[in-house]
GROMACS .gro file of C-alpha atoms in nm:
model
  449
    1MET     CA    1   1.159  -0.315   2.322
    2GLU     CA    2   1.145  -0.198   1.959
    3HIS     CA    3   0.907   0.096   1.914
    4ILE     CA    4   0.698   0.102   1.594
    5VAL     CA    5   0.535   0.439   1.524
    6ILE     CA    6   0.261   0.454   1.262
    7ILE     CA    7   0.148   0.795   1.132
    8GLY     CA    8  -0.211   0.758   1.018
    9ASN     CA    9  -0.498   0.546   1.151
   10GLY     CA   10  -0.673   0.454   0.827
   11ILE     CA   11  -0.710   0.101   0.697
   12ALA     CA   12  -0.341   0.070   0.599
   13GLY     CA   13  -0.192   0.188   0.929
   14VAL     CA   14  -0.438   0.003   1.151
   15THR     CA   15  -0.399  -0.321   0.955
   16ALA     CA   16  -0.021  -0.296   0.995
   17ALA     CA   17  -0.059  -0.238   1.370
   18ARG     CA   18  -0.299  -0.531   1.416
   19HIS     CA   19  -0.078  -0.776   1.228
   20ILE     CA   20   0.242  -0.659   1.399
   21ARG     CA   21   0.067  -0.719   1.730
   22LYS     CA   22  -0.043  -1.068   1.622
   23LYS     CA   23   0.317  -1.158   1.541
   24SER     CA   24   0.513  -0.975   1.813
   25ASP     CA   25   0.518  -0.793   2.146
   26LYS     CA   26   0.674  -0.478   1.994
   27GLN     CA   27   0.572  -0.139   2.130
   28ILE     CA   28   0.321   0.014   1.886
   29THR     CA   29   0.195   0.374   1.870
   30ILE     CA   30  -0.060   0.493   1.615
   31VAL     CA   31  -0.065   0.870   1.560
   32SER     CA   32  -0.358   1.059   1.407
   33ALA     CA   33  -0.472   1.420   1.387
   34GLU     CA   34  -0.812   1.323   1.245
   35THR     CA   35  -0.975   1.098   1.504
   36LYS     CA   36  -0.856   0.895   1.800
   37TYR     CA   37  -1.023   0.575   1.684
   38PHE     CA   38  -1.014   0.399   1.349
   39PHE     CA   39  -1.332   0.422   1.142
   40SER     CA   40  -1.448   0.303   0.801
   41ARG     CA   41  -1.397   0.600   0.571
   42THR     CA   42  -1.621   0.456   0.300
   43ALA     CA   43  -1.913   0.453   0.547
   44LEU     CA   44  -1.909   0.829   0.617
   45MET     CA   45  -2.177   0.891   0.355
   46TYR     CA   46  -2.420   0.661   0.535
   47VAL     CA   47  -2.387   0.861   0.857
   48TYR     CA   48  -2.502   1.177   0.677
   49MET     CA   49  -2.779   0.983   0.502
   50GLY     CA   50  -2.910   0.858   0.838
   51HIS     CA   51  -2.842   0.488   0.782
   52MET     CA   52  -2.600   0.462   1.075
   53LYS     CA   53  -2.439   0.662   1.354
   54PHE     CA   54  -2.071   0.751   1.346
   55GLU     CA   55  -1.988   0.498   1.618
   56HIS     CA   56  -2.126   0.228   1.389
   57THR     CA   57  -1.843   0.303   1.143
   58GLN     CA   58  -1.583   0.195   1.401
   59PRO     CA   59  -1.501  -0.176   1.347
   60TYR     CA   60  -1.343  -0.211   1.693
   61GLU     CA   61  -1.472  -0.122   2.038
   62ASN     CA   62  -1.277   0.155   2.213
   63TRP     CA   63  -1.135  -0.097   2.463
   64PHE     CA   64  -0.977  -0.300   2.179
   65TRP     CA   65  -0.665  -0.083   2.162
   66ASP     CA   66  -0.572  -0.098   2.531
   67LYS     CA   67  -0.648  -0.470   2.542
   68ASN     CA   68  -0.407  -0.527   2.251
   69ASN     CA   69  -0.146  -0.288   2.391
   70ILE     CA   70  -0.163  -0.049   2.096
   71ALA     CA   71  -0.114   0.312   2.204
   72LEU     CA   72  -0.323   0.580   2.032
   73LYS     CA   73  -0.185   0.933   2.019
   74GLU     CA   74  -0.375   1.234   1.886
   75GLY     CA   75  -0.167   1.506   1.724
   76LEU     CA   76  -0.056   1.662   1.396
   77VAL     CA   77   0.290   1.555   1.280
   78THR     CA   78   0.474   1.845   1.117
   79LYS     CA   79   0.826   1.704   1.073
   80VAL     CA   80   1.012   1.375   1.054
   81HIS     CA   81   1.372   1.397   1.180
   82THR     CA   82   1.526   1.093   1.017
   83GLU     CA   83   1.874   1.166   1.153
   84ASN     CA   84   1.742   1.150   1.511
   85SER     CA   85   1.473   0.885   1.450
   86ASN     CA   86   1.191   1.096   1.586
   87ILE     CA   87   0.883   1.287   1.475
   88GLU     CA   88   0.778   1.636   1.577
   89PHE     CA   89   0.422   1.750   1.642
   90ALA     CA   90   0.266   2.092   1.583
   91SER     CA   91   0.279   2.136   1.962
   92GLY     CA   92   0.658   2.094   1.954
   93GLU     CA   93   0.641   1.755   2.126
   94ILE     CA   94   0.889   1.492   2.008
   95LEU     CA   95   0.822   1.117   1.978
   96ALA     CA   96   1.107   0.872   1.914
   97TYR     CA   97   1.075   0.561   1.697
   98ASP     CA   98   1.283   0.260   1.602
   99LYS     CA   99   1.078   0.196   1.288
  100LEU     CA  100   0.841   0.447   1.128
  101ILE     CA  101   0.544   0.364   0.905
  102ILE     CA  102   0.394   0.651   0.705
  103ALA     CA  103   0.027   0.584   0.632
  104THR     CA  104  -0.114   0.935   0.603
  105GLY     CA  105  -0.354   0.869   0.315
  106SER     CA  106  -0.483   1.131   0.073
  107LYS     CA  107  -0.629   1.478   0.063
  108PRO     CA  108  -0.865   1.633  -0.197
  109ASN     CA  109  -0.708   1.794  -0.502
  110LYS     CA  110  -0.720   2.170  -0.537
  111PHE     CA  111  -0.616   2.332  -0.863
  112GLY     CA  112  -0.575   2.695  -0.763
  113TRP     CA  113  -0.935   2.800  -0.826
  114PRO     CA  114  -1.009   3.148  -0.691
  115GLY     CA  115  -1.214   3.101  -0.375
  116GLN     CA  116  -1.122   2.738  -0.320
  117ASP     CA  117  -1.051   2.796   0.051
  118LEU     CA  118  -1.369   2.988   0.132
  119GLU     CA  119  -1.613   2.895   0.407
  120GLY     CA  120  -1.858   2.654   0.245
  121VAL     CA  121  -1.600   2.474   0.029
  122ILE     CA  122  -1.549   2.113   0.138
  123GLY     CA  123  -1.399   1.782   0.037
  124MET     CA  124  -1.554   1.451   0.140
  125TYR     CA  125  -1.269   1.244   0.272
  126HIS     CA  126  -1.220   1.310   0.644
  127LYS     CA  127  -1.448   1.294   0.947
  128GLN     CA  128  -1.409   1.670   0.972
  129ASP     CA  129  -1.556   1.702   0.620
  130LEU     CA  130  -1.865   1.514   0.738
  131GLU     CA  131  -1.900   1.740   1.042
  132LYS     CA  132  -1.859   2.047   0.824
  133LEU     CA  133  -2.119   1.926   0.575
  134GLU     CA  134  -2.365   1.861   0.857
  135GLN     CA  135  -2.323   2.225   0.964
  136LEU     CA  136  -2.339   2.374   0.614
  137ALA     CA  137  -2.611   2.154   0.465
  138PRO     CA  138  -2.837   2.015   0.738
  139ASP     CA  139  -3.137   2.054   0.505
  140ASN     CA  140  -3.255   2.229   0.187
  141LYS     CA  141  -3.351   2.543   0.377
  142ALA     CA  142  -3.000   2.610   0.506
  143CYS     CA  143  -2.851   2.497   0.174
  144ASN     CA  144  -3.051   2.605  -0.130
  145ARG     CA  145  -2.808   2.440  -0.374
  146ALA     CA  146  -2.474   2.261  -0.373
  147VAL     CA  147  -2.225   2.246  -0.659
  148ILE     CA  148  -1.994   1.946  -0.690
  149VAL     CA  149  -1.676   1.979  -0.894
  150GLY     CA  150  -1.523   1.658  -1.030
  151GLY     CA  151  -1.679   1.345  -1.172
  152GLY     CA  152  -1.523   1.061  -0.974
  153LEU     CA  153  -1.656   0.815  -0.720
  154ILE     CA  154  -1.638   1.060  -0.428
  155GLY     CA  155  -1.830   1.316  -0.633
  156ILE     CA  156  -2.122   1.086  -0.704
  157GLU     CA  157  -2.129   0.975  -0.340
  158LEU     CA  158  -2.151   1.337  -0.228
  159ALA     CA  159  -2.431   1.399  -0.479
  160GLU     CA  160  -2.624   1.101  -0.342
  161MET     CA  161  -2.573   1.227   0.013
  162LEU     CA  162  -2.707   1.573  -0.063
  163ARG     CA  163  -3.003   1.444  -0.263
  164SER     CA  164  -3.099   1.223   0.036
  165ARG     CA  165  -3.188   1.552   0.209
  166LYS     CA  166  -3.354   1.690  -0.105
  167ILE     CA  167  -3.081   1.950  -0.156
  168PRO     CA  168  -3.057   2.054  -0.525
  169VAL     CA  169  -2.721   1.955  -0.677
  170THR     CA  170  -2.533   2.080  -0.981
  171PHE     CA  171  -2.256   1.843  -1.086
  172LEU     CA  172  -1.967   1.985  -1.293
  173VAL     CA  173  -1.778   1.719  -1.489
  174ARG     CA  174  -1.498   1.827  -1.721
  175GLU     CA  175  -1.516   1.509  -1.933
  176THR     CA  176  -1.763   1.473  -2.219
  177SER     CA  177  -1.923   1.177  -2.039
  178PHE     CA  178  -1.913   1.067  -1.674
  179TRP     CA  179  -1.591   0.880  -1.581
  180ASN     CA  180  -1.524   0.808  -1.948
  181GLY     CA  181  -1.151   0.796  -1.881
  182VAL     CA  182  -1.219   0.472  -1.693
  183LEU     CA  183  -1.543   0.326  -1.827
  184PRO     CA  184  -1.630   0.213  -2.180
  185ALA     CA  185  -1.881   0.438  -2.357
  186GLN     CA  186  -2.197   0.227  -2.304
  187GLU     CA  187  -2.138   0.220  -1.929
  188SER     CA  188  -2.048   0.587  -1.901
  189GLU     CA  189  -2.361   0.687  -2.095
  190MET     CA  190  -2.579   0.467  -1.874
  191ILE     CA  191  -2.441   0.643  -1.566
  192ASN     CA  192  -2.503   0.985  -1.728
  193GLN     CA  193  -2.870   0.900  -1.768
  194HIS     CA  194  -2.896   0.748  -1.420
  195ILE     CA  195  -2.755   1.065  -1.260
  196LYS     CA  196  -3.007   1.279  -1.444
  197GLU     CA  197  -3.293   1.047  -1.345
  198HIS     CA  198  -3.202   1.122  -0.983
  199HIS     CA  199  -3.272   1.491  -1.046
  200ILE     CA  200  -2.907   1.593  -1.041
  201ASP     CA  201  -2.813   1.878  -1.273
  202LEU     CA  202  -2.525   1.707  -1.457
  203ARG     CA  203  -2.309   1.949  -1.658
  204LEU     CA  204  -2.069   1.757  -1.882
  205ASN     CA  205  -1.769   1.914  -2.053
  206THR     CA  206  -1.784   2.189  -1.791
  207ASN     CA  207  -1.509   2.342  -1.578
  208LEU     CA  208  -1.508   2.559  -1.267
  209LYS     CA  209  -1.370   2.911  -1.315
  210GLU     CA  210  -1.404   3.057  -0.966
  211ILE     CA  211  -1.596   3.044  -0.640
  212LYS     CA  212  -1.749   3.371  -0.519
  213ALA     CA  213  -1.821   3.481  -0.164
  214ASP     CA  214  -2.024   3.730   0.036
  215LYS     CA  215  -1.868   3.997   0.257
  216ASN     CA  216  -1.824   3.741   0.536
  217GLY     CA  217  -1.620   3.507   0.320
  218ARG     CA  218  -1.892   3.247   0.271
  219VAL     CA  219  -1.971   3.082  -0.060
  220THR     CA  220  -2.253   3.245  -0.257
  221SER     CA  221  -2.201   3.118  -0.613
  222ILE     CA  222  -1.967   2.965  -0.870
  223ILE     CA  223  -1.874   3.077  -1.220
  224ILE     CA  224  -1.849   2.829  -1.506
  225GLU     CA  225  -1.534   2.858  -1.719
  226GLU     CA  226  -1.688   2.799  -2.062
  227THR     CA  227  -1.988   3.034  -2.043
  228ASP     CA  228  -1.932   3.262  -1.742
  229GLU     CA  229  -2.268   3.140  -1.614
  230GLU     CA  230  -2.312   3.211  -1.243
  231ILE     CA  231  -2.482   2.947  -1.029
  232ALA     CA  232  -2.596   3.048  -0.680
  233CYS     CA  233  -2.505   2.794  -0.411
  234ASN     CA  234  -2.420   2.761  -0.043
  235VAL     CA  235  -2.184   2.463  -0.062
  236VAL     CA  236  -1.913   2.366  -0.309
  237GLY     CA  237  -1.778   2.011  -0.296
  238LEU     CA  238  -1.432   1.968  -0.446
  239THR     CA  239  -1.411   1.603  -0.553
  240ALA     CA  240  -1.169   1.623  -0.846
  241GLY     CA  241  -0.957   1.336  -0.723
  242VAL     CA  242  -0.710   1.308  -0.436
  243THR     CA  243  -0.338   1.347  -0.389
  244PRO     CA  244  -0.105   1.189  -0.127
  245ASN     CA  245  -0.100   1.370   0.207
  246ILE     CA  246   0.276   1.421   0.236
  247ASP     CA  247   0.338   1.796   0.274
  248PHE     CA  248   0.493   1.746   0.620
  249LEU     CA  249   0.770   1.534   0.461
  250LYS     CA  250   0.890   1.787   0.205
  251LYS     CA  251   1.178   1.910   0.423
  252SER     CA  252   1.288   1.561   0.520
  253ASN     CA  253   1.538   1.350   0.328
  254ILE     CA  254   1.273   1.089   0.247
  255GLU     CA  255   1.246   1.053  -0.130
  256LEU     CA  256   0.917   1.189  -0.262
  257GLY     CA  257   0.742   1.194  -0.598
  258ARG     CA  258   0.369   1.252  -0.600
  259GLY     CA  259   0.375   1.024  -0.295
  260VAL     CA  260   0.637   0.863  -0.072
  261LYS     CA  261   0.862   0.658  -0.298
  262VAL     CA  262   0.883   0.291  -0.199
  263ASN     CA  263   1.024  -0.031  -0.340
  264ARG     CA  264   0.837  -0.362  -0.366
  265PHE     CA  265   0.898  -0.418   0.006
  266LEU     CA  266   0.732  -0.082   0.088
  267GLU     CA  267   1.066   0.053   0.210
  268THR     CA  268   1.167   0.417   0.153
  269ASN     CA  269   1.521   0.534   0.079
  270VAL     CA  270   1.576   0.582   0.454
  271ALA     CA  271   1.645   0.276   0.668
  272ASN     CA  272   1.362   0.176   0.902
  273ILE     CA  273   1.107   0.407   0.736
  274TYR     CA  274   0.822   0.262   0.530
  275ALA     CA  275   0.512   0.392   0.353
  276ILE     CA  276   0.181   0.218   0.284
  277GLY     CA  277  -0.167   0.299   0.157
  278ASP     CA  278  -0.275   0.599  -0.049
  279CYS     CA  279   0.044   0.796   0.022
  280ALA     CA  280   0.285   0.527  -0.104
  281GLU     CA  281   0.420   0.550  -0.459
  282GLN     CA  282   0.590   0.253  -0.620
  283HIS     CA  283   0.913   0.340  -0.805
  284GLU     CA  284   0.789   0.117  -1.086
  285ALA     CA  285   0.424   0.027  -1.134
  286ILE     CA  286   0.322  -0.332  -1.062
  287GLY     CA  287   0.189  -0.472  -1.389
  288GLN     CA  288  -0.075  -0.239  -1.529
  289ARG     CA  289  -0.157  -0.093  -1.189
  290ARG     CA  290  -0.090   0.272  -1.113
  291ASN     CA  291   0.215   0.369  -0.908
  292ILE     CA  292  -0.023   0.515  -0.646
  293GLU     CA  293  -0.341   0.325  -0.562
  294ALA     CA  294  -0.593   0.506  -0.345
  295VAL     CA  295  -0.802   0.194  -0.292
  296TRP     CA  296  -0.923   0.049   0.040
  297TYR     CA  297  -0.821  -0.310  -0.018
  298THR     CA  298  -0.469  -0.231  -0.141
  299GLY     CA  299  -0.410  -0.032   0.178
  300ARG     CA  300  -0.516  -0.336   0.380
  301MET     CA  301  -0.289  -0.566   0.175
  302MET     CA  302   0.007  -0.331   0.217
  303GLY     CA  303  -0.050  -0.324   0.593
  304GLU     CA  304  -0.052  -0.704   0.613
  305THR     CA  305   0.257  -0.733   0.393
  306LEU     CA  306   0.461  -0.476   0.583
  307ALA     CA  307   0.375  -0.636   0.918
  308GLU     CA  308   0.553  -0.950   0.796
  309THR     CA  309   0.865  -0.749   0.711
  310ILE     CA  310   0.858  -0.556   1.040
  311CYS     CA  311   0.841  -0.888   1.225
  312GLY     CA  312   1.138  -1.041   1.048
  313ASN     CA  313   0.983  -1.210   0.745
  314ARG     CA  314   1.075  -0.968   0.464
  315ILE     CA  315   0.831  -1.021   0.176
  316ALA     CA  316   0.738  -0.819  -0.131
  317TYR     CA  317   0.401  -0.656  -0.183
  318LYS     CA  318   0.202  -0.857  -0.440
  319PRO     CA  319  -0.149  -0.719  -0.489
  320GLY     CA  320  -0.256  -0.983  -0.743
  321HIS     CA  321  -0.522  -0.923  -1.006
  322TRP     CA  322  -0.687  -0.581  -1.015
  323PHE     CA  323  -1.040  -0.560  -0.884
  324ASN     CA  324  -1.265  -0.291  -0.745
  325SER     CA  325  -1.628  -0.220  -0.664
  326ALA     CA  326  -1.843   0.087  -0.613
  327LYS     CA  327  -2.197   0.218  -0.632
  328PHE     CA  328  -2.330   0.476  -0.876
  329LEU     CA  329  -2.634   0.582  -0.673
  330ASP     CA  330  -2.824   0.251  -0.670
  331ILE     CA  331  -2.631   0.074  -0.948
  332GLU     CA  332  -2.367  -0.166  -0.817
  333TYR     CA  333  -2.040  -0.181  -1.013
  334GLN     CA  334  -1.767  -0.443  -1.008
  335THR     CA  335  -1.451  -0.480  -1.215
  336TYR     CA  336  -1.202  -0.767  -1.234
  337GLY     CA  337  -0.885  -0.768  -1.445
  338TRP     CA  338  -0.850  -0.491  -1.701
  339VAL     CA  339  -1.129  -0.321  -1.893
  340PHE     CA  340  -1.026   0.021  -2.021
  341SER     CA  341  -1.224   0.303  -2.176
  342GLU     CA  342  -1.213   0.312  -2.555
  343ARG     CA  343  -0.954   0.590  -2.552
  344ASN     CA  344  -0.716   0.377  -2.340
  345LYS     CA  345  -0.792   0.046  -2.507
  346LYS     CA  346  -0.489  -0.140  -2.646
  347GLU     CA  347  -0.467  -0.267  -3.003
  348ASN     CA  348  -0.482  -0.634  -2.906
  349GLU     CA  349  -0.799  -0.592  -2.698
  350ALA     CA  350  -1.153  -0.666  -2.810
  351TYR     CA  351  -1.473  -0.598  -2.616
  352PHE     CA  352  -1.791  -0.797  -2.595
  353GLN     CA  353  -2.076  -0.592  -2.450
  354TRP     CA  354  -2.430  -0.671  -2.339
  355LYS     CA  355  -2.689  -0.431  -2.201
  356HIS     CA  356  -3.034  -0.505  -2.064
  357PRO     CA  357  -3.304  -0.348  -2.284
  358SER     CA  358  -3.485  -0.173  -1.999
  359GLU     CA  359  -3.292  -0.210  -1.672
  360ASN     CA  360  -2.962  -0.057  -1.559
  361LYS     CA  361  -2.765  -0.375  -1.613
  362CYS     CA  362  -2.472  -0.427  -1.848
  363ILE     CA  363  -2.139  -0.603  -1.883
  364THR     CA  364  -1.822  -0.550  -2.082
  365ILE     CA  365  -1.580  -0.841  -2.124
  366SER     CA  366  -1.229  -0.766  -2.248
  367PHE     CA  367  -1.031  -1.036  -2.430
  368ASP     CA  368  -0.730  -1.072  -2.657
  369LYS     CA  369  -0.827  -1.053  -3.026
  370ASP     CA  370  -0.586  -1.326  -3.132
  371SER     CA  371  -0.558  -1.571  -2.842
  372LYS     CA  372  -0.910  -1.502  -2.706
  373GLN     CA  373  -0.760  -1.491  -2.355
  374PHE     CA  374  -0.995  -1.338  -2.098
  375LEU     CA  375  -0.851  -1.005  -1.976
  376GLY     CA  376  -1.122  -0.854  -1.760
  377ILE     CA  377  -1.488  -0.779  -1.696
  378ASN     CA  378  -1.702  -0.485  -1.584
  379THR     CA  379  -2.046  -0.558  -1.443
  380PHE     CA  380  -2.323  -0.312  -1.360
  381GLY     CA  381  -2.632  -0.424  -1.174
  382ILE     CA  382  -2.521  -0.791  -1.159
  383ARG     CA  383  -2.321  -0.916  -0.863
  384MET     CA  384  -2.033  -1.147  -0.941
  385ARG     CA  385  -1.802  -1.373  -0.737
  386HIS     CA  386  -1.455  -1.233  -0.687
  387GLU     CA  387  -1.294  -1.576  -0.637
  388ILE     CA  388  -1.425  -1.709  -0.969
  389PHE     CA  389  -1.284  -1.427  -1.181
  390ASP     CA  390  -0.959  -1.426  -0.985
  391LYS     CA  391  -0.926  -1.799  -1.064
  392TRP     CA  392  -1.002  -1.752  -1.435
  393LEU     CA  393  -0.752  -1.466  -1.463
  394THR     CA  394  -0.483  -1.674  -1.292
  395GLU     CA  395  -0.554  -1.969  -1.520
  396LYS     CA  396  -0.554  -1.739  -1.825
  397GLN     CA  397  -0.882  -1.886  -1.941
  398ASN     CA  398  -1.028  -1.783  -2.276
  399ILE     CA  399  -1.354  -1.595  -2.323
  400SER     CA  400  -1.539  -1.910  -2.434
  401HIS     CA  401  -1.466  -2.071  -2.097
  402VAL     CA  402  -1.581  -1.758  -1.912
  403LEU     CA  403  -1.910  -1.749  -2.100
  404GLU     CA  404  -1.967  -2.124  -2.076
  405PHE     CA  405  -1.940  -2.114  -1.697
  406LEU     CA  406  -2.070  -1.760  -1.643
  407ALA     CA  407  -2.355  -1.888  -1.424
  408ASP     CA  408  -2.095  -2.001  -1.168
  409ALA     CA  409  -1.979  -1.642  -1.130
  410ASN     CA  410  -2.323  -1.494  -1.060
  411PHE     CA  411  -2.359  -1.393  -0.694
  412ASP     CA  412  -2.706  -1.238  -0.706
  413PRO     CA  413  -2.946  -1.370  -0.439
  414GLU     CA  414  -3.208  -1.636  -0.507
  415PHE     CA  415  -3.510  -1.521  -0.710
  416TYR     CA  416  -3.312  -1.248  -0.891
  417ASN     CA  417  -3.354  -1.249  -1.267
  418LEU     CA  418  -3.062  -1.419  -1.442
  419HIS     CA  419  -2.928  -1.303  -1.778
  420GLU     CA  420  -2.653  -1.549  -1.869
  421LYS     CA  421  -2.859  -1.706  -2.150
  422GLU     CA  422  -2.911  -1.371  -2.323
  423ILE     CA  423  -2.547  -1.277  -2.274
  424VAL     CA  424  -2.415  -1.601  -2.428
  425ALA     CA  425  -2.670  -1.589  -2.711
  426LYS     CA  426  -2.560  -1.237  -2.805
  427PHE     CA  427  -2.193  -1.340  -2.809
  428ASN     CA  428  -2.271  -1.645  -3.025
  429LYS     CA  429  -2.464  -1.434  -3.272
  430GLU     CA  430  -2.196  -1.166  -3.300
  431ASN     CA  431  -1.901  -1.407  -3.320
  432ASN     CA  432  -2.054  -1.702  -3.507
  433THR     CA  433  -1.980  -1.938  -3.215
  434ASN     CA  434  -2.182  -2.208  -3.045
  435ILE     CA  435  -2.092  -2.171  -2.676
  436GLN     CA  436  -2.327  -2.373  -2.453
  437LEU     CA  437  -2.406  -2.219  -2.115
  438GLN     CA  438  -2.350  -2.467  -1.831
  439LYS     CA  439  -2.576  -2.488  -1.528
  440LYS     CA  440  -2.440  -2.341  -1.205
  441SER     CA  441  -2.233  -2.596  -1.014
  442TRP     CA  442  -2.168  -2.543  -0.643
  443LYS     CA  443  -1.897  -2.808  -0.664
  444ARG     CA  444  -1.710  -2.600  -0.922
  445ILE     CA  445  -1.772  -2.278  -0.733
  446PHE     CA  446  -1.622  -2.404  -0.409
  447SER     CA  447  -1.340  -2.608  -0.563
  448LYS     CA  448  -0.991  -2.472  -0.499
  449ALA     CA  449  -0.815  -2.288  -0.779
   0.00000   0.00000   0.00000
């Protein structure tokens, strides 16, 4: 019986295992050094905040794996011997495979800061990070202040976690405005203000110089690069992005870049070895997507796609239109298609923007200046239907169509305030058009694309 070994039990690896099992009776072993059982990584913050217990983050009961004949093995893989088709563990144990799937995910970036490996310095990516944070910052008596370095989504999640226990937070962001390499200026500025309103000490245009320690090697303070200001703290969160977790492959003959190099079929340069999820790097980017995508849903899609290939139906990975969602404290964010920050905006792109006069709600719609084709939308504080925007992007609809039927896309619950009339009126005024907003139609919403 063919033995499929999967290194990594995140969403990519587990999805591959589940779909291989659905389609075959192959022998499957999932290997992980982090936890025995799969859990939802994005839910870790809610464990610390008291909204759920860790076992609630596990989508499957512990008996699921035995019932589905999927073996779980705990251990740290240190080498892949491609010539012998086996992997080696830190213990020296060897495990043979017929096909190997590398799904080892990401690890937090470190940029050589003095003190970056001290006791009290954490990331927020693994279960062990959560356990460490619980020890270091159980309350604001044990942790008088935390400093977070890096202004991405993990950074703002960590800030929200710490503030839930009333721990003072200083947030160092090297950009001049929060996430302004991704978001247009009106959205980035709104998030700046929202962070400050949550009593977080946001320091923009600020870099970390070093982390200082006491005689026992525990964090006591950080030094800011620009001013040499010293800020006393007990915890430093390094959230300046992630990088593929592939160090154990550097002595193998598997081709590596920043991640494990794969083709459109998620195959490496070595026969019967594949890579999926955050650690996989496409040789050539798919459309405008990045070569490496550390996103939950792309890991799931890669797992499903590769399962087809493993089971004899070789198909290419096709992620479709870009989309993503997140939360900035209590502001919900969604994006569909492509909306770039002003500094990355292309010459053919125009933006229409609307912002609520008093609430944290805004949208940016990107469209082609000449053809008026709809290119993408960002929404903050307004929930939208994924299927509607996916349909409009596929159909290459123009912005007039999007605005005319914008009510169909709104997914906010009943009794929420609706803003489509104001949005369309602002566009008409700015563009000298006469677009008429159509009433929401459930028939249109549930019709097939």
